[in-house]
């Protein structure tokens, strides 16, 4: 594979056959295949065997960071506005104010009781079914632990397309097959979800609000439609990502409970800062028991000091969700309106990103970079969806928005009609 002797999509020989051919123990070949799956080089499709991935994960991750030359305005990173995050001094003070006199030792509870109490209250207010709460090191850590708690290599996972690039890389890196599901402003398309589940997908990952990169948010009608589909396939593992918690003013319409095994993760990264590597995860008791059990065999727990800090920030109202969501909303809407005046249709219902369909994203990215604006190419976020650009608006000033729209218009021209399938 490294020499190019095997083409993307090419089927690999069965492990026993290859072991005979090479004169080695079958366990040696099995270990090699497992390593290649974990590195995202190959994918396994049950009895159909293993084949070379079309886009190895290592390549996708190497390309995930855009080099931004000095003097170029970076609108590609997906970061929150530092001005809307609580100051570090407040974070440290919140931890210090609630730190226990006695240190936490091995064998004690992994979850901070006050954090669990606050999280459970907010989840219940948003209509999320009751369930155990586990604390993980961010949303991606939570998603990985839930998937591996139920799935085996070769299982298919339905993912949003376009969708969060970390999930698009994580799924094959774990040895699973990603099945793309189209999205619109209301989230995953029910007919695509049904097709994926009918084809054998064992899990579905849904972003409830502030979908990355399109800003989609699951509305009430779409939630009902998706729940109806999931109820037809009760064995599906449902994973919901609510990283838009406290940065989005749209209500949550959870799908949790539509299947026997489900989980919903709330990360604090976007509202309180990415360096607070923490997410609260809830779900059915079997899933949470498996996640907690596996966590004990790895990191053990997320720092209780960190959990106390987050609990303090929540209790003190360190982030005003209405102010934050309004700030991002004004920037998104202003950019979408400015692009519309150029005849360019863009999407950004919630969150801190705007998605712009384009006929040629590579050329558009290059021309925008030459004009002094760095944006993220859509190839990082899509599988079958048409080309596009992701523009992070979190730090855009009102005086910059017309210039960005002018530059996008010059770089791409009028975009085709929007349909993300």
mmCIF file of C-alpha atoms in Angstrom:
data_model
loop_
_atom_site.group_PDB
_atom_site.id
_atom_site.type_symbol
_atom_site.label_atom_id
_atom_site.label_comp_id
_atom_site.label_asym_id
_atom_site.label_seq_id
_atom_site.Cartn_x
_atom_site.Cartn_y
_atom_site.Cartn_z
ATOM 1 C CA UNK A 1 0.000 0.000 0.000
ATOM 2 C CA UNK A 2 2.771 2.400 0.869
ATOM 3 C CA UNK A 3 4.449 1.764 -2.507
ATOM 4 C CA UNK A 4 1.219 2.230 -4.431
ATOM 5 C CA UNK A 5 0.976 -1.430 -5.398
ATOM 6 C CA UNK A 6 -2.550 -1.599 -4.024
ATOM 7 C CA UNK A 7 -5.138 0.833 -5.335
ATOM 8 C CA UNK A 8 -7.790 2.585 -3.170
ATOM 9 C CA UNK A 9 -10.800 0.305 -2.891
ATOM 10 C CA UNK A 10 -8.830 -2.826 -3.785
ATOM 11 C CA UNK A 11 -9.857 -5.959 -1.895
ATOM 12 C CA UNK A 12 -7.206 -7.539 0.338
ATOM 13 C CA UNK A 13 -6.721 -11.309 0.467
ATOM 14 C CA UNK A 14 -8.304 -13.226 3.370
ATOM 15 C CA UNK A 15 -6.027 -13.385 6.395
ATOM 16 C CA UNK A 16 -5.518 -17.144 6.323
ATOM 17 C CA UNK A 17 -4.780 -17.098 2.606
ATOM 18 C CA UNK A 18 -2.222 -14.316 3.035
ATOM 19 C CA UNK A 19 -0.630 -16.139 5.982
ATOM 20 C CA UNK A 20 -0.114 -19.256 3.815
ATOM 21 C CA UNK A 21 1.229 -17.163 0.971
ATOM 22 C CA UNK A 22 3.747 -15.407 3.246
ATOM 23 C CA UNK A 23 4.548 -18.442 5.371
ATOM 24 C CA UNK A 24 3.669 -16.743 8.658
ATOM 25 C CA UNK A 25 1.289 -17.416 11.540
ATOM 26 C CA UNK A 26 -2.321 -16.266 10.822
ATOM 27 C CA UNK A 27 -2.220 -14.296 14.075
ATOM 28 C CA UNK A 28 0.595 -12.197 12.634
ATOM 29 C CA UNK A 29 -1.524 -11.255 9.619
ATOM 30 C CA UNK A 30 -4.551 -10.599 11.850
ATOM 31 C CA UNK A 31 -2.471 -8.222 13.992
ATOM 32 C CA UNK A 32 -1.223 -6.412 10.888
ATOM 33 C CA UNK A 33 -4.746 -5.985 9.537
ATOM 34 C CA UNK A 34 -5.900 -4.711 12.918
ATOM 35 C CA UNK A 35 -3.101 -2.105 12.979
ATOM 36 C CA UNK A 36 -3.981 -0.958 9.467
ATOM 37 C CA UNK A 37 -7.651 -0.603 10.462
ATOM 38 C CA UNK A 38 -6.761 1.400 13.547
ATOM 39 C CA UNK A 39 -4.609 3.723 11.437
ATOM 40 C CA UNK A 40 -7.416 4.201 8.947
ATOM 41 C CA UNK A 41 -5.544 2.662 6.011
ATOM 42 C CA UNK A 42 -7.985 -0.187 5.399
ATOM 43 C CA UNK A 43 -11.632 -0.818 6.229
ATOM 44 C CA UNK A 44 -13.433 -4.085 6.941
ATOM 45 C CA UNK A 45 -16.921 -4.862 5.667
ATOM 46 C CA UNK A 46 -17.866 -7.962 7.619
ATOM 47 C CA UNK A 47 -17.829 -11.106 5.476
ATOM 48 C CA UNK A 48 -17.065 -9.061 2.386
ATOM 49 C CA UNK A 49 -13.506 -8.745 3.641
ATOM 50 C CA UNK A 50 -11.054 -5.871 3.964
ATOM 51 C CA UNK A 51 -10.099 -3.306 1.368
ATOM 52 C CA UNK A 52 -7.868 -0.256 1.019
ATOM 53 C CA UNK A 53 -9.670 2.921 2.068
ATOM 54 C CA UNK A 54 -10.276 5.514 -0.635
ATOM 55 C CA UNK A 55 -9.012 8.277 1.696
ATOM 56 C CA UNK A 56 -6.662 7.017 4.421
ATOM 57 C CA UNK A 57 -7.281 8.747 7.743
ATOM 58 C CA UNK A 58 -3.625 9.650 8.130
ATOM 59 C CA UNK A 59 -3.814 11.694 4.943
ATOM 60 C CA UNK A 60 -7.008 13.474 6.019
ATOM 61 C CA UNK A 61 -5.457 14.447 9.345
ATOM 62 C CA UNK A 62 -2.256 15.674 7.741
ATOM 63 C CA UNK A 63 -4.362 17.997 5.579
ATOM 64 C CA UNK A 64 -6.638 19.144 8.389
ATOM 65 C CA UNK A 65 -4.566 22.210 9.275
ATOM 66 C CA UNK A 66 -4.368 25.047 6.765
ATOM 67 C CA UNK A 67 -1.118 26.995 6.654
ATOM 68 C CA UNK A 68 -2.104 30.644 7.045
ATOM 69 C CA UNK A 69 0.623 33.035 5.879
ATOM 70 C CA UNK A 70 1.412 36.149 7.931
ATOM 71 C CA UNK A 71 -1.001 38.984 7.206
ATOM 72 C CA UNK A 72 -3.830 36.680 6.106
ATOM 73 C CA UNK A 73 -7.032 36.813 8.146
ATOM 74 C CA UNK A 74 -7.794 33.320 9.457
ATOM 75 C CA UNK A 75 -11.465 32.358 9.116
ATOM 76 C CA UNK A 76 -10.762 28.630 8.835
ATOM 77 C CA UNK A 77 -10.089 27.396 12.360
ATOM 78 C CA UNK A 78 -13.591 26.878 13.813
ATOM 79 C CA UNK A 79 -12.594 28.453 17.120
ATOM 80 C CA UNK A 80 -14.937 30.430 19.387
ATOM 81 C CA UNK A 81 -14.468 34.145 19.985
ATOM 82 C CA UNK A 82 -12.022 34.519 22.913
ATOM 83 C CA UNK A 83 -13.894 37.674 23.945
ATOM 84 C CA UNK A 84 -17.016 35.564 24.612
ATOM 85 C CA UNK A 85 -15.201 32.966 26.735
ATOM 86 C CA UNK A 86 -14.908 33.334 30.527
ATOM 87 C CA UNK A 87 -11.478 34.754 31.503
ATOM 88 C CA UNK A 88 -8.945 32.214 32.683
ATOM 89 C CA UNK A 89 -8.879 33.919 36.085
ATOM 90 C CA UNK A 90 -12.597 33.150 36.466
ATOM 91 C CA UNK A 91 -12.000 29.506 35.552
ATOM 92 C CA UNK A 92 -9.237 29.149 38.134
ATOM 93 C CA UNK A 93 -11.242 31.001 40.754
ATOM 94 C CA UNK A 94 -14.250 28.735 40.147
ATOM 95 C CA UNK A 95 -12.066 25.674 40.683
ATOM 96 C CA UNK A 96 -10.380 27.090 43.777
ATOM 97 C CA UNK A 97 -13.667 28.129 45.368
ATOM 98 C CA UNK A 98 -15.093 24.622 45.146
ATOM 99 C CA UNK A 99 -11.994 22.508 45.607
ATOM 100 C CA UNK A 100 -12.348 19.933 48.360
ATOM 101 C CA UNK A 101 -10.000 20.173 51.289
ATOM 102 C CA UNK A 102 -9.066 16.531 50.883
ATOM 103 C CA UNK A 103 -7.555 15.364 47.576
ATOM 104 C CA UNK A 104 -9.443 12.905 45.390
ATOM 105 C CA UNK A 105 -7.849 9.460 45.612
ATOM 106 C CA UNK A 106 -8.094 6.200 43.719
ATOM 107 C CA UNK A 107 -11.398 4.437 44.214
ATOM 108 C CA UNK A 108 -13.492 7.566 44.696
ATOM 109 C CA UNK A 109 -16.356 8.618 42.433
ATOM 110 C CA UNK A 110 -15.275 9.613 38.936
ATOM 111 C CA UNK A 111 -17.939 12.320 38.622
ATOM 112 C CA UNK A 112 -18.193 15.556 40.610
ATOM 113 C CA UNK A 113 -21.626 15.442 42.309
ATOM 114 C CA UNK A 114 -22.372 19.146 41.753
ATOM 115 C CA UNK A 115 -21.489 18.926 38.062
ATOM 116 C CA UNK A 116 -23.743 15.887 37.674
ATOM 117 C CA UNK A 117 -26.587 17.643 39.498
ATOM 118 C CA UNK A 118 -26.369 20.744 37.301
ATOM 119 C CA UNK A 119 -25.986 18.732 34.104
ATOM 120 C CA UNK A 120 -28.905 16.450 34.936
ATOM 121 C CA UNK A 121 -31.162 19.419 35.693
ATOM 122 C CA UNK A 122 -30.397 21.081 32.350
ATOM 123 C CA UNK A 123 -30.766 17.823 30.431
ATOM 124 C CA UNK A 124 -34.149 17.169 32.020
ATOM 125 C CA UNK A 125 -35.288 20.731 31.198
ATOM 126 C CA UNK A 126 -34.389 20.053 27.552
ATOM 127 C CA UNK A 127 -36.405 16.846 27.400
ATOM 128 C CA UNK A 128 -33.499 14.407 27.530
ATOM 129 C CA UNK A 129 -34.593 11.141 29.222
ATOM 130 C CA UNK A 130 -33.200 10.328 32.631
ATOM 131 C CA UNK A 131 -29.983 8.338 32.628
ATOM 132 C CA UNK A 132 -26.586 8.039 34.298
ATOM 133 C CA UNK A 133 -24.077 10.852 33.688
ATOM 134 C CA UNK A 134 -20.450 10.152 32.763
ATOM 135 C CA UNK A 135 -17.791 12.851 32.339
ATOM 136 C CA UNK A 136 -15.421 12.486 29.368
ATOM 137 C CA UNK A 137 -12.524 14.432 27.894
ATOM 138 C CA UNK A 138 -14.594 16.280 25.317
ATOM 139 C CA UNK A 139 -17.244 15.343 22.768
ATOM 140 C CA UNK A 140 -14.985 13.301 20.484
ATOM 141 C CA UNK A 141 -13.812 11.203 23.429
ATOM 142 C CA UNK A 142 -17.446 10.597 24.344
ATOM 143 C CA UNK A 143 -18.394 9.591 20.794
ATOM 144 C CA UNK A 144 -15.460 7.202 20.515
ATOM 145 C CA UNK A 145 -16.276 5.515 23.829
ATOM 146 C CA UNK A 146 -19.945 5.068 22.942
ATOM 147 C CA UNK A 147 -19.192 3.601 19.513
ATOM 148 C CA UNK A 148 -16.631 1.133 20.813
ATOM 149 C CA UNK A 149 -18.980 0.127 23.643
ATOM 150 C CA UNK A 150 -21.365 -1.469 21.129
ATOM 151 C CA UNK A 151 -19.763 -1.903 17.698
ATOM 152 C CA UNK A 152 -17.188 -4.220 16.179
ATOM 153 C CA UNK A 153 -14.738 -3.593 13.309
ATOM 154 C CA UNK A 154 -16.550 -3.620 10.010
ATOM 155 C CA UNK A 155 -19.825 -2.260 11.394
ATOM 156 C CA UNK A 156 -21.363 0.633 9.478
ATOM 157 C CA UNK A 157 -22.013 4.036 11.078
ATOM 158 C CA UNK A 158 -24.310 6.636 9.491
ATOM 159 C CA UNK A 159 -22.649 10.068 9.589
ATOM 160 C CA UNK A 160 -23.679 13.537 8.435
ATOM 161 C CA UNK A 161 -22.431 14.672 5.031
ATOM 162 C CA UNK A 162 -21.132 17.320 5.163
ATOM 163 C CA UNK A 163 -20.181 16.815 8.781
ATOM 164 C CA UNK A 164 -17.569 17.263 11.490
ATOM 165 C CA UNK A 165 -14.254 16.201 10.002
ATOM 166 C CA UNK A 166 -13.051 14.675 13.287
ATOM 167 C CA UNK A 167 -15.979 12.251 13.240
ATOM 168 C CA UNK A 168 -15.390 11.484 9.559
ATOM 169 C CA UNK A 169 -11.818 10.516 10.483
ATOM 170 C CA UNK A 170 -12.642 8.816 13.777
ATOM 171 C CA UNK A 171 -15.167 6.329 12.399
ATOM 172 C CA UNK A 172 -12.805 4.597 9.941
ATOM 173 C CA UNK A 173 -9.888 4.920 12.365
ATOM 174 C CA UNK A 174 -11.873 2.700 14.750
ATOM 175 C CA UNK A 175 -12.345 0.135 12.005
ATOM 176 C CA UNK A 176 -15.951 1.082 11.204
ATOM 177 C CA UNK A 177 -17.456 2.038 7.842
ATOM 178 C CA UNK A 178 -18.871 5.525 7.431
ATOM 179 C CA UNK A 179 -22.187 5.743 5.548
ATOM 180 C CA UNK A 180 -22.902 9.357 4.473
ATOM 181 C CA UNK A 181 -26.291 10.904 5.228
ATOM 182 C CA UNK A 182 -27.298 14.185 3.607
ATOM 183 C CA UNK A 183 -28.241 17.229 5.693
ATOM 184 C CA UNK A 184 -30.185 20.433 5.211
ATOM 185 C CA UNK A 185 -30.948 23.344 7.561
ATOM 186 C CA UNK A 186 -32.932 20.982 9.827
ATOM 187 C CA UNK A 187 -30.235 18.337 10.106
ATOM 188 C CA UNK A 188 -30.060 14.781 8.724
ATOM 189 C CA UNK A 189 -32.523 13.939 5.957
ATOM 190 C CA UNK A 190 -34.934 11.245 7.214
ATOM 191 C CA UNK A 191 -35.002 9.421 3.876
ATOM 192 C CA UNK A 192 -31.200 9.200 3.878
ATOM 193 C CA UNK A 193 -31.181 7.940 7.463
ATOM 194 C CA UNK A 194 -33.733 5.279 6.585
ATOM 195 C CA UNK A 195 -31.687 4.190 3.563
ATOM 196 C CA UNK A 196 -28.524 3.944 5.668
ATOM 197 C CA UNK A 197 -30.227 1.889 8.377
ATOM 198 C CA UNK A 198 -31.966 -0.288 5.799
ATOM 199 C CA UNK A 199 -28.538 -0.963 4.257
ATOM 200 C CA UNK A 200 -27.244 -2.211 7.604
ATOM 201 C CA UNK A 201 -25.816 0.798 9.464
ATOM 202 C CA UNK A 202 -25.744 -0.119 13.151
ATOM 203 C CA UNK A 203 -25.249 3.408 14.515
ATOM 204 C CA UNK A 204 -26.241 6.987 13.708
ATOM 205 C CA UNK A 205 -24.393 10.133 14.809
ATOM 206 C CA UNK A 206 -26.468 13.334 14.852
ATOM 207 C CA UNK A 207 -25.448 16.913 15.674
ATOM 208 C CA UNK A 208 -28.431 18.507 17.391
ATOM 209 C CA UNK A 209 -27.459 22.187 16.973
ATOM 210 C CA UNK A 210 -24.659 24.295 15.462
ATOM 211 C CA UNK A 211 -23.801 21.463 13.071
ATOM 212 C CA UNK A 212 -20.258 21.679 11.767
ATOM 213 C CA UNK A 213 -19.835 22.871 9.044
ATOM 214 C CA UNK A 214 -23.354 23.860 7.921
ATOM 215 C CA UNK A 215 -24.883 25.297 11.111
ATOM 216 C CA UNK A 216 -27.907 23.003 10.824
ATOM 217 C CA UNK A 217 -30.158 22.544 13.857
ATOM 218 C CA UNK A 218 -32.708 19.771 14.295
ATOM 219 C CA UNK A 219 -36.154 21.363 14.544
ATOM 220 C CA UNK A 220 -39.296 19.924 16.123
ATOM 221 C CA UNK A 221 -40.761 18.539 12.884
ATOM 222 C CA UNK A 222 -37.447 17.010 11.790
ATOM 223 C CA UNK A 223 -36.966 15.464 15.226
ATOM 224 C CA UNK A 224 -40.381 13.781 14.951
ATOM 225 C CA UNK A 225 -39.540 12.462 11.497
ATOM 226 C CA UNK A 226 -36.152 11.133 12.611
ATOM 227 C CA UNK A 227 -37.621 9.522 15.716
ATOM 228 C CA UNK A 228 -40.200 7.783 13.536
ATOM 229 C CA UNK A 229 -37.416 6.341 11.373
ATOM 230 C CA UNK A 230 -35.368 5.258 14.389
ATOM 231 C CA UNK A 231 -38.368 3.551 15.943
ATOM 232 C CA UNK A 232 -38.461 1.328 12.865
ATOM 233 C CA UNK A 233 -34.890 0.257 13.695
ATOM 234 C CA UNK A 234 -34.852 0.010 17.511
ATOM 235 C CA UNK A 235 -31.504 -1.809 17.530
ATOM 236 C CA UNK A 236 -29.688 1.279 16.190
ATOM 237 C CA UNK A 237 -27.095 2.896 18.433
ATOM 238 C CA UNK A 238 -27.961 6.615 18.519
ATOM 239 C CA UNK A 239 -25.234 9.137 19.373
ATOM 240 C CA UNK A 240 -26.162 12.822 19.699
ATOM 241 C CA UNK A 241 -23.638 15.664 19.840
ATOM 242 C CA UNK A 242 -24.954 18.848 21.493
ATOM 243 C CA UNK A 243 -21.743 20.896 21.396
ATOM 244 C CA UNK A 244 -23.941 23.937 20.680
ATOM 245 C CA UNK A 245 -25.019 23.950 24.321
ATOM 246 C CA UNK A 246 -25.040 27.546 25.636
ATOM 247 C CA UNK A 247 -23.938 29.115 22.328
ATOM 248 C CA UNK A 248 -27.219 28.541 20.437
ATOM 249 C CA UNK A 249 -30.570 30.139 21.204
ATOM 250 C CA UNK A 250 -32.566 27.452 19.367
ATOM 251 C CA UNK A 251 -34.236 24.857 21.612
ATOM 252 C CA UNK A 252 -32.935 21.304 21.772
ATOM 253 C CA UNK A 253 -35.143 18.647 20.171
ATOM 254 C CA UNK A 254 -33.472 15.428 21.313
ATOM 255 C CA UNK A 255 -33.894 12.069 19.645
ATOM 256 C CA UNK A 256 -32.740 10.284 22.790
ATOM 257 C CA UNK A 257 -34.903 7.368 23.800
ATOM 258 C CA UNK A 258 -36.064 6.538 20.274
ATOM 259 C CA UNK A 259 -33.815 3.443 20.361
ATOM 260 C CA UNK A 260 -32.785 1.010 23.072
ATOM 261 C CA UNK A 261 -29.188 2.240 23.164
ATOM 262 C CA UNK A 262 -28.528 5.958 22.966
ATOM 263 C CA UNK A 263 -26.148 8.627 24.226
ATOM 264 C CA UNK A 264 -26.055 12.432 24.211
ATOM 265 C CA UNK A 265 -22.844 14.408 24.765
ATOM 266 C CA UNK A 266 -22.540 18.054 25.805
ATOM 267 C CA UNK A 267 -19.094 19.563 25.419
ATOM 268 C CA UNK A 268 -18.081 22.827 27.107
ATOM 269 C CA UNK A 269 -15.471 23.650 24.441
ATOM 270 C CA UNK A 270 -17.404 26.183 22.383
ATOM 271 C CA UNK A 271 -18.969 28.102 25.274
ATOM 272 C CA UNK A 272 -16.199 27.943 27.877
ATOM 273 C CA UNK A 273 -13.031 27.242 25.867
ATOM 274 C CA UNK A 274 -11.465 24.261 24.051
ATOM 275 C CA UNK A 275 -8.820 23.869 26.757
ATOM 276 C CA UNK A 276 -11.524 22.752 29.185
ATOM 277 C CA UNK A 277 -11.376 19.203 27.865
ATOM 278 C CA UNK A 278 -14.695 18.133 29.288
ATOM 279 C CA UNK A 279 -18.080 16.869 28.155
ATOM 280 C CA UNK A 280 -20.989 15.429 30.097
ATOM 281 C CA UNK A 281 -22.428 12.279 28.588
ATOM 282 C CA UNK A 282 -25.729 10.642 29.380
ATOM 283 C CA UNK A 283 -27.509 7.659 27.894
ATOM 284 C CA UNK A 284 -29.127 4.339 28.633
ATOM 285 C CA UNK A 285 -27.731 2.493 31.627
ATOM 286 C CA UNK A 286 -26.093 -0.317 29.640
ATOM 287 C CA UNK A 287 -24.194 2.094 27.406
ATOM 288 C CA UNK A 288 -23.101 4.307 30.285
ATOM 289 C CA UNK A 289 -21.950 1.303 32.337
ATOM 290 C CA UNK A 290 -19.820 0.121 29.425
ATOM 291 C CA UNK A 291 -18.367 3.588 28.834
ATOM 292 C CA UNK A 292 -17.557 4.068 32.512
ATOM 293 C CA UNK A 293 -16.034 0.602 32.790
ATOM 294 C CA UNK A 294 -13.737 1.130 29.807
ATOM 295 C CA UNK A 295 -12.790 4.594 31.039
ATOM 296 C CA UNK A 296 -11.590 3.088 34.311
ATOM 297 C CA UNK A 297 -9.129 0.932 32.352
ATOM 298 C CA UNK A 298 -7.681 4.017 30.632
ATOM 299 C CA UNK A 299 -7.517 7.508 32.119
ATOM 300 C CA UNK A 300 -9.664 6.462 35.089
ATOM 301 C CA UNK A 301 -11.537 9.755 35.316
ATOM 302 C CA UNK A 302 -11.499 13.359 34.152
ATOM 303 C CA UNK A 303 -9.798 15.609 36.717
ATOM 304 C CA UNK A 304 -12.224 16.404 39.524
ATOM 305 C CA UNK A 305 -10.590 19.836 39.802
ATOM 306 C CA UNK A 306 -11.551 20.480 36.184
ATOM 307 C CA UNK A 307 -15.060 19.226 36.864
ATOM 308 C CA UNK A 308 -15.334 21.529 39.880
ATOM 309 C CA UNK A 309 -14.225 24.454 37.731
ATOM 310 C CA UNK A 310 -16.930 23.778 35.145
ATOM 311 C CA UNK A 311 -19.552 23.286 37.839
ATOM 312 C CA UNK A 312 -18.561 26.649 39.295
ATOM 313 C CA UNK A 313 -18.772 28.376 35.919
ATOM 314 C CA UNK A 314 -22.223 26.906 35.346
ATOM 315 C CA UNK A 315 -23.469 27.808 38.809
ATOM 316 C CA UNK A 316 -22.093 31.349 38.615
ATOM 317 C CA UNK A 317 -23.526 32.036 35.156
ATOM 318 C CA UNK A 318 -20.057 32.832 33.792
ATOM 319 C CA UNK A 319 -21.406 32.588 30.237
ATOM 320 C CA UNK A 320 -24.609 34.344 29.225
ATOM 321 C CA UNK A 321 -25.986 32.018 26.575
ATOM 322 C CA UNK A 322 -28.268 34.686 25.106
ATOM 323 C CA UNK A 323 -25.407 37.151 24.668
ATOM 324 C CA UNK A 324 -23.133 34.530 23.102
ATOM 325 C CA UNK A 325 -25.752 33.151 20.716
ATOM 326 C CA UNK A 326 -26.821 36.662 19.712
ATOM 327 C CA UNK A 327 -23.211 37.630 19.016
ATOM 328 C CA UNK A 328 -22.614 34.687 16.714
ATOM 329 C CA UNK A 329 -26.066 35.070 15.192
ATOM 330 C CA UNK A 330 -25.473 38.701 14.162
ATOM 331 C CA UNK A 331 -22.224 37.772 12.427
ATOM 332 C CA UNK A 332 -23.674 34.765 10.617
ATOM 333 C CA UNK A 333 -26.743 36.619 9.417
ATOM 334 C CA UNK A 334 -24.742 39.662 8.334
ATOM 335 C CA UNK A 335 -22.386 37.517 6.236
ATOM 336 C CA UNK A 336 -25.227 35.466 4.732
ATOM 337 C CA UNK A 337 -27.084 38.682 3.823
ATOM 338 C CA UNK A 338 -23.941 40.223 2.323
ATOM 339 C CA UNK A 339 -23.327 37.110 0.227
ATOM 340 C CA UNK A 340 -26.976 37.099 -0.889
ATOM 341 C CA UNK A 341 -26.517 40.605 -2.293
ATOM 342 C CA UNK A 342 -23.900 39.066 -4.583
ATOM 343 C CA UNK A 343 -26.286 36.283 -5.604
ATOM 344 C CA UNK A 344 -24.498 33.706 -3.430
ATOM 345 C CA UNK A 345 -26.625 31.414 -1.287
ATOM 346 C CA UNK A 346 -25.087 30.316 2.019
ATOM 347 C CA UNK A 347 -26.174 28.279 5.019
ATOM 348 C CA UNK A 348 -25.733 29.079 8.710
ATOM 349 C CA UNK A 349 -28.791 28.552 10.871
ATOM 350 C CA UNK A 350 -26.876 28.294 14.159
ATOM 351 C CA UNK A 351 -23.387 28.231 15.631
ATOM 352 C CA UNK A 352 -20.260 30.013 14.471
ATOM 353 C CA UNK A 353 -19.799 28.827 10.872
ATOM 354 C CA UNK A 354 -21.257 29.643 7.465
ATOM 355 C CA UNK A 355 -21.251 27.063 4.680
ATOM 356 C CA UNK A 356 -20.995 28.345 1.098
ATOM 357 C CA UNK A 357 -21.625 25.936 -1.822
ATOM 358 C CA UNK A 358 -19.129 26.556 -4.640
ATOM 359 C CA UNK A 359 -18.406 24.940 -8.008
ATOM 360 C CA UNK A 360 -14.630 24.716 -7.394
ATOM 361 C CA UNK A 361 -13.548 24.813 -3.768
ATOM 362 C CA UNK A 362 -9.819 24.322 -4.431
ATOM 363 C CA UNK A 363 -9.661 27.323 -6.728
ATOM 364 C CA UNK A 364 -11.882 29.379 -4.431
ATOM 365 C CA UNK A 365 -9.716 28.676 -1.391
ATOM 366 C CA UNK A 366 -6.582 29.632 -3.303
ATOM 367 C CA UNK A 367 -8.079 32.862 -4.646
ATOM 368 C CA UNK A 368 -9.381 33.856 -1.228
ATOM 369 C CA UNK A 369 -5.997 33.148 0.324
ATOM 370 C CA UNK A 370 -4.384 35.387 -2.300
ATOM 371 C CA UNK A 371 -6.940 38.073 -1.405
ATOM 372 C CA UNK A 372 -5.990 37.856 2.265
ATOM 373 C CA UNK A 373 -8.701 35.514 3.646
ATOM 374 C CA UNK A 374 -8.138 31.934 4.811
ATOM 375 C CA UNK A 375 -11.242 29.713 4.741
ATOM 376 C CA UNK A 376 -11.609 25.956 5.182
ATOM 377 C CA UNK A 377 -12.072 23.831 2.038
ATOM 378 C CA UNK A 378 -15.212 21.722 2.122
ATOM 379 C CA UNK A 379 -13.283 18.549 1.230
ATOM 380 C CA UNK A 380 -12.384 18.254 4.896
ATOM 381 C CA UNK A 381 -16.043 17.907 5.843
ATOM 382 C CA UNK A 382 -17.722 15.951 3.067
ATOM 383 C CA UNK A 383 -17.882 12.564 1.425
ATOM 384 C CA UNK A 384 -20.550 12.692 -1.290
ATOM 385 C CA UNK A 385 -21.840 16.236 -0.704
ATOM 386 C CA UNK A 386 -21.079 18.891 -3.348
ATOM 387 C CA UNK A 387 -18.085 21.250 -2.922
ATOM 388 C CA UNK A 388 -18.256 24.111 -0.460
ATOM 389 C CA UNK A 389 -16.351 26.436 1.842
ATOM 390 C CA UNK A 390 -16.617 26.775 5.608
ATOM 391 C CA UNK A 391 -16.173 30.300 6.948
ATOM 392 C CA UNK A 392 -15.827 30.752 10.711
ATOM 393 C CA UNK A 393 -17.505 34.022 11.683
ATOM 394 C CA UNK A 394 -16.787 33.969 15.419
ATOM 395 C CA UNK A 395 -14.262 36.831 15.367
ATOM 396 C CA UNK A 396 -15.513 38.746 12.332
ATOM 397 C CA UNK A 397 -16.047 42.428 12.969
ATOM 398 C CA UNK A 398 -18.975 44.236 11.300
ATOM 399 C CA UNK A 399 -16.559 46.291 9.213
ATOM 400 C CA UNK A 400 -14.949 43.102 7.807
ATOM 401 C CA UNK A 401 -18.102 41.371 6.623
ATOM 402 C CA UNK A 402 -18.632 43.350 3.383
ATOM 403 C CA UNK A 403 -14.994 42.764 2.442
ATOM 404 C CA UNK A 404 -15.311 39.026 3.056
ATOM 405 C CA UNK A 405 -18.462 38.843 0.938
ATOM 406 C CA UNK A 406 -16.800 40.818 -1.860
ATOM 407 C CA UNK A 407 -13.797 38.498 -1.794
ATOM 408 C CA UNK A 408 -15.956 35.350 -1.824
ATOM 409 C CA UNK A 409 -17.999 36.721 -4.730
ATOM 410 C CA UNK A 410 -14.838 37.469 -6.684
ATOM 411 C CA UNK A 411 -13.440 34.029 -5.911
ATOM 412 C CA UNK A 412 -16.464 31.839 -6.626
ATOM 413 C CA UNK A 413 -19.213 33.733 -8.443
ATOM 414 C CA UNK A 414 -22.895 32.750 -7.940
ATOM 415 C CA UNK A 415 -23.160 29.336 -6.247
ATOM 416 C CA UNK A 416 -25.419 26.485 -7.416
ATOM 417 C CA UNK A 417 -28.727 25.850 -5.648
ATOM 418 C CA UNK A 418 -28.252 24.314 -2.216
ATOM 419 C CA UNK A 419 -28.870 20.622 -1.648
ATOM 420 C CA UNK A 420 -26.606 18.621 0.655
ATOM 421 C CA UNK A 421 -27.078 15.042 -0.446
#
